[in-house]
XYZ file of C-alpha atoms in Angstrom:
615
model
C 9.413 -19.623 -29.649
C 7.653 -17.306 -27.203
C 5.851 -14.029 -27.802
C 7.025 -11.634 -25.086
C 5.996 -8.071 -24.255
C 8.721 -6.095 -22.472
C 8.176 -2.727 -20.787
C 11.009 -0.338 -19.835
C 10.393 2.592 -17.509
C 11.815 6.102 -17.642
C 14.968 5.371 -15.630
C 15.724 2.343 -17.818
C 15.774 4.553 -20.945
C 17.025 7.743 -19.272
C 20.058 8.285 -21.513
C 21.507 7.210 -24.850
C 23.751 4.710 -23.045
C 20.779 3.195 -21.232
C 18.740 2.997 -24.442
C 21.632 1.152 -26.079
C 21.780 -1.237 -23.099
C 18.038 -1.918 -23.484
C 18.579 -2.560 -27.199
C 21.266 -5.140 -26.338
C 18.888 -6.914 -23.923
C 16.070 -6.953 -26.493
C 18.445 -8.184 -29.213
C 19.630 -11.109 -27.031
C 16.019 -12.076 -26.333
C 15.237 -12.121 -30.057
C 18.415 -14.113 -30.799
C 17.155 -16.731 -28.330
C 14.255 -17.335 -30.714
C 11.552 -15.066 -29.286
C 9.243 -12.494 -30.846
C 9.287 -9.196 -28.938
C 7.058 -6.163 -28.505
C 8.725 -3.415 -26.451
C 6.718 -0.745 -24.623
C 8.655 2.264 -23.326
C 8.123 5.336 -21.189
C 9.537 8.809 -21.783
C 13.243 9.242 -21.019
C 14.046 9.971 -17.372
C 12.337 13.143 -16.164
C 11.065 14.160 -19.612
C 7.403 14.120 -18.579
C 8.127 16.296 -15.535
C 9.939 18.757 -17.800
C 7.001 18.919 -20.209
C 4.576 19.522 -17.349
C 6.813 22.347 -16.112
C 6.821 23.949 -19.562
C 3.042 23.796 -19.714
C 2.580 25.409 -16.303
C 4.907 28.215 -17.336
C 2.473 28.967 -20.157
C -0.756 28.406 -18.216
C -1.519 27.764 -14.531
C -4.377 25.479 -15.598
C -3.474 23.985 -18.990
C -6.152 22.530 -21.239
C -6.274 18.747 -20.771
C -6.466 17.994 -24.492
C -3.370 20.055 -25.176
C -1.605 18.434 -22.218
C -2.214 15.015 -23.791
C -0.853 16.317 -27.093
C 2.236 17.617 -25.274
C 2.925 14.709 -22.911
C 2.503 12.037 -25.580
C 5.598 13.415 -27.346
C 7.896 12.175 -24.564
C 7.402 8.514 -25.433
C 7.751 9.231 -29.158
C 11.336 10.351 -28.610
C 12.156 7.095 -26.826
C 10.567 4.760 -29.390
C 12.430 6.363 -32.274
C 15.789 6.228 -30.487
C 15.324 2.622 -29.335
C 14.299 1.529 -32.839
C 17.446 3.196 -34.225
C 19.572 1.441 -31.597
C 18.105 -1.948 -32.540
C 18.622 -1.284 -36.230
C 22.275 -0.433 -35.510
C 22.603 -3.943 -34.043
C 21.186 -5.413 -37.236
C 17.796 -6.145 -35.705
C 14.792 -5.067 -37.825
C 12.589 -2.795 -35.703
C 9.788 -0.278 -36.126
C 8.539 2.402 -33.743
C 4.803 2.990 -33.325
C 2.736 5.441 -31.326
C -0.267 4.268 -29.331
C -2.531 5.450 -32.139
C -0.537 3.556 -34.796
C -0.666 0.376 -32.742
C -4.444 0.736 -32.481
C -4.837 1.344 -28.731
C -8.390 2.732 -28.658
C -9.429 4.475 -25.451
C -12.243 6.441 -23.893
C -12.452 10.116 -24.904
C -11.147 11.148 -21.467
C -8.054 13.291 -21.677
C -5.304 12.639 -19.086
C -7.020 9.578 -17.554
C -8.386 7.481 -20.422
C -9.039 3.762 -20.041
C -8.372 1.277 -22.837
C -11.418 0.009 -24.730
C -9.711 -2.354 -27.156
C -6.554 -2.858 -29.205
C -6.563 -3.396 -32.973
C -3.772 -5.953 -33.295
C -3.737 -6.466 -37.100
C -0.875 -4.079 -37.882
C 1.046 -5.120 -34.789
C 0.772 -8.803 -35.689
C 1.864 -8.165 -39.287
C 5.117 -6.540 -38.163
C 5.786 -9.298 -35.591
C 5.279 -11.973 -38.255
C 7.738 -10.098 -40.473
C 10.422 -10.606 -37.807
C 10.498 -7.027 -36.546
C 10.720 -5.833 -32.968
C 7.792 -3.436 -32.531
C 8.675 -0.564 -30.197
C 5.474 0.977 -28.813
C 4.934 4.307 -27.057
C 3.373 3.528 -23.695
C 0.974 5.737 -21.736
C -1.073 6.779 -24.786
C -3.827 5.865 -27.212
C -6.429 7.337 -29.523
C -10.035 8.066 -28.618
C -11.583 6.604 -31.783
C -10.757 6.135 -35.436
C -13.209 8.887 -36.370
C -12.112 11.572 -33.909
C -8.391 10.735 -33.946
C -7.897 12.420 -30.542
C -4.637 11.573 -28.781
C -5.292 10.489 -25.184
C -3.058 9.535 -22.274
C -3.729 6.911 -19.624
C -2.423 8.814 -16.606
C 0.792 8.348 -14.626
C 1.970 4.745 -14.673
C 0.145 4.261 -17.959
C 3.058 2.502 -19.689
C 2.581 -0.488 -17.370
C -1.085 -0.520 -18.362
C -0.209 -0.281 -22.085
C 2.221 -3.208 -21.846
C -0.086 -5.620 -20.026
C -3.055 -4.667 -22.231
C -1.002 -5.388 -25.370
C 0.099 -8.722 -23.838
C -3.551 -9.597 -23.175
C -4.658 -8.575 -26.682
C -1.841 -10.555 -28.359
C -2.226 -13.504 -25.952
C 1.504 -13.190 -25.292
C 3.283 -15.922 -23.372
C 4.213 -13.384 -20.700
C 4.863 -9.719 -20.005
C 8.123 -8.471 -18.484
C 8.172 -5.169 -16.586
C 11.746 -3.817 -16.335
C 12.371 -1.275 -13.613
C 15.082 0.121 -11.307
C 14.634 -2.539 -8.585
C 15.299 -6.299 -8.935
C 11.640 -7.249 -8.527
C 8.864 -6.813 -5.999
C 10.200 -6.220 -2.507
C 8.548 -6.553 0.887
C 8.564 -2.752 1.182
C 10.075 0.364 -0.370
C 13.896 -0.087 -0.341
C 14.245 3.680 -0.032
C 12.716 3.371 3.449
C 14.050 -0.068 4.451
C 17.308 -0.953 2.696
C 17.017 -4.602 3.825
C 13.651 -5.076 2.062
C 13.462 -8.663 0.834
C 12.940 -9.731 -2.762
C 9.942 -12.030 -3.364
C 10.079 -14.868 -5.881
C 6.352 -14.653 -6.536
C 3.210 -12.872 -5.373
C -0.455 -13.312 -6.262
C -2.360 -10.722 -8.289
C -4.739 -10.059 -5.372
C -1.822 -9.280 -3.055
C -0.102 -7.188 -5.710
C -3.292 -5.234 -6.378
C -3.416 -4.239 -2.729
C 0.274 -3.324 -2.557
C 0.211 -1.409 -5.849
C -2.840 0.581 -4.762
C -1.227 1.303 -1.395
C 1.628 3.138 -3.062
C 4.087 0.383 -4.066
C 5.236 2.133 -7.239
C 6.880 -0.865 -8.912
C 3.621 -1.744 -10.749
C 0.569 0.350 -11.586
C -2.721 -1.052 -10.151
C -4.482 -0.904 -13.522
C -1.778 -3.099 -15.061
C -2.234 -5.683 -12.306
C -6.009 -5.506 -12.772
C -5.681 -6.371 -16.479
C -3.212 -9.180 -15.709
C -5.630 -10.628 -13.170
C -8.694 -10.358 -15.399
C -7.023 -11.879 -18.476
C -4.553 -14.260 -16.831
C -1.451 -12.549 -18.226
C 1.719 -14.027 -16.643
C 3.643 -11.021 -15.366
C 7.232 -10.714 -14.144
C 8.993 -7.672 -12.672
C 12.760 -7.527 -13.272
C 15.688 -5.164 -12.977
C 16.966 -3.341 -16.054
C 20.494 -3.527 -14.639
C 20.901 -7.253 -13.836
C 19.915 -10.689 -15.109
C 18.180 -11.714 -11.866
C 14.947 -13.718 -12.344
C 12.763 -11.069 -10.664
C 9.289 -11.604 -9.187
C 6.384 -13.391 -10.872
C 2.873 -12.036 -10.366
C 0.497 -14.996 -10.621
C -3.232 -15.180 -11.261
C -5.917 -17.803 -11.449
C -7.093 -19.061 -14.824
C -9.255 -16.310 -16.373
C -12.943 -16.812 -17.113
C -12.742 -16.024 -20.828
C -13.362 -12.262 -20.741
C -13.954 -10.384 -23.975
C -11.143 -8.100 -25.117
C -13.755 -5.520 -26.114
C -14.150 -2.802 -23.449
C -10.922 -4.166 -22.004
C -10.665 -1.780 -19.027
C -14.335 -0.918 -18.585
C -15.912 -4.376 -18.605
C -18.093 -5.072 -15.602
C -16.230 -4.158 -12.415
C -17.861 -6.789 -10.205
C -17.429 -10.536 -10.776
C -19.046 -11.944 -7.648
C -21.643 -11.204 -5.005
C -20.818 -13.065 -1.798
C -22.469 -13.409 1.575
C -21.839 -14.983 4.968
C -24.660 -15.348 7.488
C -22.477 -17.175 9.993
C -21.258 -13.899 11.550
C -21.587 -11.939 14.784
C -20.218 -8.569 15.834
C -18.451 -7.504 19.029
C -17.866 -3.794 19.643
C -15.968 -2.014 22.391
C -17.280 1.521 22.707
C -15.404 4.445 24.264
C -11.972 2.839 24.586
C -9.092 5.235 25.353
C -7.561 6.953 22.308
C -3.928 6.139 23.127
C -1.151 3.800 21.951
C -1.404 0.142 22.954
C -5.184 -0.279 23.343
C -5.699 -2.244 20.109
C -2.540 -4.252 20.833
C -3.861 -5.314 24.274
C -7.293 -6.233 22.948
C -6.181 -8.231 19.910
C -3.201 -9.690 21.741
C -5.626 -11.317 24.173
C -7.912 -12.340 21.305
C -4.932 -14.035 19.631
C -3.931 -15.839 22.838
C -7.469 -17.211 23.123
C -7.284 -18.473 19.505
C -10.237 -16.353 18.398
C -10.198 -15.921 14.618
C -11.396 -12.428 13.687
C -12.760 -11.444 10.271
C -13.357 -7.684 9.875
C -11.814 -5.129 12.248
C -12.706 -1.446 12.259
C -11.701 1.410 14.512
C -13.596 4.611 13.912
C -12.363 8.190 13.995
C -11.885 9.346 17.578
C -14.451 11.378 19.472
C -12.989 13.373 22.339
C -10.375 11.139 23.957
C -11.956 7.797 23.040
C -12.530 5.468 20.086
C -14.779 2.570 19.139
C -13.293 -0.754 18.013
C -15.509 -3.422 16.451
C -14.757 -6.825 14.968
C -16.694 -9.720 13.492
C -16.293 -13.421 14.236
C -18.027 -16.601 13.150
C -21.058 -17.477 15.285
C -19.607 -20.664 16.892
C -16.800 -18.685 18.600
C -18.900 -15.656 19.577
C -19.079 -16.627 23.269
C -15.288 -16.889 23.455
C -14.868 -13.532 21.686
C -17.425 -11.862 23.948
C -15.703 -13.275 27.032
C -12.335 -11.865 25.920
C -13.811 -8.416 25.255
C -15.711 -8.400 28.544
C -12.621 -9.476 30.481
C -10.391 -6.767 29.036
C -12.953 -3.937 29.230
C -12.351 -3.261 32.978
C -8.634 -2.753 32.314
C -9.537 -0.183 29.684
C -12.122 1.456 31.928
C -9.566 2.034 34.646
C -7.791 4.379 32.267
C -10.964 6.175 31.127
C -12.238 9.326 32.726
C -14.880 10.266 33.721
C -16.984 7.266 34.707
C -19.736 8.248 32.266
C -17.254 7.719 29.457
C -16.420 4.111 30.376
C -15.633 1.387 27.829
C -18.645 -0.769 27.024
C -19.011 -4.114 25.243
C -21.808 -4.459 22.705
C -22.666 -7.746 20.945
C -24.881 -8.304 17.917
C -25.847 -11.837 16.902
C -28.101 -11.623 13.870
C -25.850 -10.063 11.261
C -24.586 -11.014 7.813
C -21.691 -9.865 5.659
C -22.544 -9.061 2.067
C -19.728 -8.353 -0.407
C -19.093 -7.425 -4.014
C -15.780 -8.631 -5.433
C -13.825 -7.988 -8.614
C -10.613 -6.441 -9.897
C -12.473 -3.874 -11.984
C -13.154 -1.501 -9.086
C -9.841 0.337 -9.233
C -10.145 4.015 -10.029
C -13.929 3.762 -10.346
C -15.434 5.782 -7.507
C -18.974 4.876 -8.580
C -18.734 1.160 -7.740
C -18.980 1.439 -3.943
C -21.561 4.213 -4.337
C -23.652 1.940 -6.561
C -23.492 -0.825 -3.941
C -24.648 1.542 -1.179
C -27.422 2.985 -3.391
C -28.615 -0.516 -4.282
C -28.828 -1.506 -0.613
C -30.620 1.745 0.221
C -33.213 1.177 -2.509
C -33.776 -2.305 -1.085
C -34.323 -0.787 2.391
C -31.159 -2.396 3.809
C -29.286 -0.407 6.467
C -25.477 -0.701 6.608
C -23.876 -1.337 10.029
C -20.212 -1.729 9.028
C -18.239 -1.113 5.852
C -14.917 -2.685 4.805
C -13.149 -1.799 1.564
C -10.188 -3.158 -0.389
C -8.995 -3.029 -3.996
C -10.869 -6.221 -4.872
C -13.833 -6.183 -2.480
C -16.364 -3.977 -0.692
C -18.139 -5.618 2.250
C -21.104 -4.401 4.288
C -22.440 -5.827 7.541
C -26.256 -5.836 7.590
C -29.069 -7.436 9.591
C -29.229 -11.178 8.880
C -32.923 -10.990 8.008
C -32.068 -8.523 5.220
C -29.302 -10.651 3.711
C -31.337 -12.353 0.963
C -32.856 -9.052 -0.087
C -29.424 -7.424 -0.186
C -27.821 -10.232 -2.222
C -30.663 -10.357 -4.765
C -30.597 -6.581 -5.213
C -26.800 -6.545 -5.702
C -26.893 -9.413 -8.190
C -29.487 -7.539 -10.229
C -27.627 -4.209 -10.035
C -24.262 -5.662 -11.084
C -25.738 -8.210 -13.540
C -24.375 -11.259 -11.733
C -26.092 -14.597 -12.243
C -26.751 -16.546 -9.035
C -24.730 -19.478 -10.368
C -21.605 -17.325 -10.733
C -21.056 -17.494 -6.972
C -22.349 -20.293 -4.783
C -24.679 -19.185 -2.003
C -22.887 -18.454 1.214
C -19.482 -19.303 -0.166
C -16.303 -17.359 0.356
C -13.942 -16.682 -2.524
C -10.599 -18.398 -2.027
C -7.478 -16.300 -2.316
C -4.555 -17.706 -4.226
C -1.041 -18.112 -3.002
C 1.718 -17.102 -5.434
C 1.943 -20.666 -6.756
C -1.771 -20.393 -7.639
C -2.953 -23.075 -5.251
C -6.127 -22.368 -3.260
C -5.386 -21.249 0.282
C -7.707 -22.701 2.907
C -7.896 -21.485 6.524
C -5.207 -22.804 8.863
C -2.859 -23.835 6.034
C -0.202 -21.277 5.253
C 2.453 -22.377 2.771
C 3.650 -18.772 2.619
C 4.349 -16.187 5.333
C 1.132 -14.516 6.572
C 2.433 -11.080 5.549
C 4.053 -10.601 2.145
C 4.563 -6.855 2.143
C 4.215 -3.599 4.082
C 3.185 -0.377 2.345
C 3.048 3.272 3.346
C 0.771 5.849 1.750
C 1.608 9.457 2.606
C -0.706 10.925 -0.012
C -4.065 10.550 1.696
C -6.344 12.841 3.676
C -9.132 11.879 6.064
C -12.608 13.371 6.048
C -15.058 12.803 8.886
C -18.723 13.714 8.877
C -20.236 13.972 12.322
C -23.769 12.909 13.196
C -24.894 11.398 9.926
C -28.512 10.112 10.207
C -28.394 6.323 10.677
C -30.877 5.208 8.051
C -30.766 3.511 4.634
C -29.529 5.778 1.879
C -27.096 7.992 3.773
C -23.946 6.169 2.623
C -25.364 6.032 -0.898
C -25.997 9.777 -0.888
C -22.542 10.592 0.506
C -20.455 8.357 -1.752
C -22.693 9.037 -4.740
C -21.836 12.737 -4.403
C -18.131 11.936 -4.277
C -18.439 9.661 -7.328
C -20.189 12.433 -9.273
C -17.131 14.603 -8.614
C -14.802 11.732 -9.674
C -13.322 11.449 -6.164
C -12.148 7.932 -5.314
C -12.472 6.789 -1.703
C -10.146 4.344 0.015
C -10.884 3.427 3.659
C -14.468 3.862 4.898
C -15.234 3.596 8.623
C -18.687 3.913 10.148
C -18.753 4.621 13.891
C -20.329 1.989 16.113
C -21.419 4.613 18.623
C -24.944 5.821 17.994
C -26.483 9.020 19.362
C -30.153 9.976 19.223
C -30.502 13.683 18.504
C -33.997 15.164 18.117
C -35.363 11.655 17.823
C -32.974 10.694 14.985
C -30.244 8.063 15.569
C -26.916 9.342 14.224
C -23.396 7.998 13.653
C -20.111 9.477 12.514
C -18.563 8.269 9.262
C -14.943 8.750 8.191
C -13.128 7.951 4.971
C -9.842 8.629 3.230
C -9.274 10.186 -0.191
C -6.246 11.301 -2.161
C -4.759 14.388 -0.512
C -5.183 16.430 -3.689
C -8.945 15.762 -3.501
C -9.246 16.590 0.218
C -10.048 20.300 0.079
C -12.452 19.951 -2.849
C -14.254 17.087 -1.142
C -14.584 19.038 2.098
C -15.887 22.118 0.307
C -18.438 20.124 -1.679
C -19.671 18.110 1.316
C -19.863 21.174 3.587
C -22.145 22.843 1.027
C -24.654 19.976 1.150
C -24.279 18.986 4.837
C -26.873 21.427 6.215
C -29.343 20.625 3.438
C -29.079 16.868 4.132
C -29.084 17.158 7.914
C -25.449 16.192 8.414
C -23.149 17.554 11.092
C -19.683 19.080 10.797
C -17.295 18.025 8.006
C -13.718 17.705 9.336
C -10.592 17.372 7.149
C -7.206 16.092 8.360
C -4.426 16.041 5.748
C -1.616 15.209 8.214
C -2.165 11.434 8.173
C -0.317 8.367 6.929
C -1.755 4.958 6.131
C 0.419 1.933 6.843
C -0.773 -1.487 5.702
C 0.208 -5.138 5.703
C -0.851 -7.447 2.869
C -0.803 -11.229 2.603
C -3.118 -14.054 1.565
C -1.486 -16.154 4.291
C -3.098 -14.112 7.077
C -6.445 -15.845 6.454
C -7.296 -17.846 9.573
C -4.397 -16.483 11.665
C -5.726 -14.331 14.525
C -2.287 -13.258 15.736
C -1.390 -11.200 12.655
C -3.399 -8.093 13.590
C -2.177 -8.295 17.190
C 1.457 -8.366 16.053
C 0.943 -5.312 13.840
C -0.769 -3.341 16.605
C 1.887 -4.353 19.154
C 4.686 -3.184 16.836
C 3.046 0.257 16.691
C 2.417 0.335 20.454
C 6.087 -0.393 21.206
C 6.998 2.724 19.226
C 4.302 4.737 21.048
C 2.465 5.255 17.748
C -1.234 5.905 18.235
C -3.653 4.217 15.820
C -6.299 6.664 14.635
C -8.296 4.301 12.396
C -8.261 0.584 11.555
C -9.787 -1.150 8.529
C -9.307 -4.713 7.318
C -10.154 -7.061 4.486
C -9.321 -10.751 4.146
C -5.772 -10.049 2.956
C -5.054 -6.534 4.242
C -4.908 -4.628 7.521
C -4.548 -0.846 7.353
C -3.936 1.653 10.151
C -4.101 5.434 9.941
C -1.435 7.156 12.056
C -0.029 10.674 12.294
C 1.850 11.689 9.151
C 5.140 12.339 10.944
C 5.076 8.791 12.363
C 4.391 7.063 9.025
C 7.940 6.009 8.132
C 8.691 4.854 11.684
C 5.444 2.844 11.651
C 6.378 1.091 8.400
C 9.868 0.260 9.626
C 8.552 -1.095 12.951
C 5.970 -3.332 11.270
C 8.440 -4.591 8.646
C 10.841 -5.563 11.445
C 8.080 -7.163 13.568
C 7.168 -9.581 10.782
C 10.866 -10.347 10.118
C 10.608 -9.428 6.467
C 14.160 -8.102 6.126
C 16.552 -9.949 3.873
C 20.319 -10.272 4.062
C 20.984 -8.026 1.069
C 20.692 -4.239 0.938
C 19.122 -2.776 -2.179
C 20.243 0.565 -3.520
C 17.861 2.132 -6.021
C 19.811 3.679 -8.947
C 19.524 7.444 -9.317
């Protein structure tokens, strides 16, 4: 007998007929000898309707009252589904988040789960009942009895958290697609169904806008080793398994707010090559990294900064033994780029730095916590360590620093994030797992290098010109954003340095959620003059297209293929940022869908079947 947690989304329970179909599926699972907890969302568009009602009363409704209102949507579903099960002869009981014992922070509309009191839940399961739980909600504390909600997508989070607390055999997420696809089937009908995907890959895809799973749910699954499967509500197909490594025995207390960083990593075997003032036009990155791929040069980080005038900077890091080959490639291609640059004073230039190190913090607890990167930057600033490059992902933030500052940086970060030295071997790199949970070493790829392509049309880019290039500037900037609860995605620091009034300065650009763009610009503009920063520029007409795959480790041709696919469509790349398992490009908003389709086709991710998402 297995203990299974099943979650059904709004479309799966959108009508009486669909609720009855869910009841039949649950009943069959119980008849097969399993114990079941069911977590449900509000029916169909119920939540949207409740939000509309609230805004008709008030243009800025009180957040506490919004939680009180929105939590009623799920209560309708749990009662109806329990009735449907009882009509089939299956004992069932409906329970709100508070009745289940889901205790959260006292943060209305975006609470995180602290712990789950499982006593009552377990008693009903042992009595042979199906427990039908309202997702998306909890209670702030037993004393205050405040109803809280977890934010959009919170039912996924509720389900996986309950599975972790109960130590369930697995958690099933039922949705309107047959599993996890290589991209959004609404944009590419031939998107291919995956049998399995690793939690690290899924974290990236979920955070990039793949709506099939909420990032916080994947984070909990990864941290607690919850086997997770995504399936269709309409078929009996096996779906997609989301796999994770064996967990390290985390406490279930402070479930979603336990320490966000698990490891501090470093690599001193690194060098940086930068091409300054390359033309800002389609095809430049494709030519450069196409040649790098042909010369078998394995690149680690790649960044392309926000453009200045009609040119960009592109920088990448390589391991020290292949630096000479990388430098030769860059030097050879620079003249071809120069011939397109005008005037002569604005020619492309190759810059090489030998004595650098990459220092990283890693962990799945960073999602939705804008203070984590800010804390890293502040820690380095306090240690007197200047940051040369920044790379961000959902599971890692990496900074390139001077090699002679590496030990100081690592020690400071370990102290700040309370990481014992033994928790990560010196100089080691964390291995990423393939979907079958076997360690993936460079130059062995049992899976395709790219698993999925994602498009995010809900971001805005902010650029701050002429930021003083000294320790503490990044900490100040991202600390301010964290104080205003603004999460940052991509962060790009320009490689081009200007000395103005004796102070070296660089541009820095980053992306935020579009709804935070105007507020962030207003706040940063107010402090820019006081802190000696230049102009703050906002661009909301951008799209971010990304590829994700643990199999791209050690394969230099992956980035080149992505850039070439964009160049063939005459799509200009405005920014580039990479991590070990992700490459992201910012392009013009109106070219976002075309960019996704071109990249999906380039990596031959299409399947033979067309998926139609039910209305």
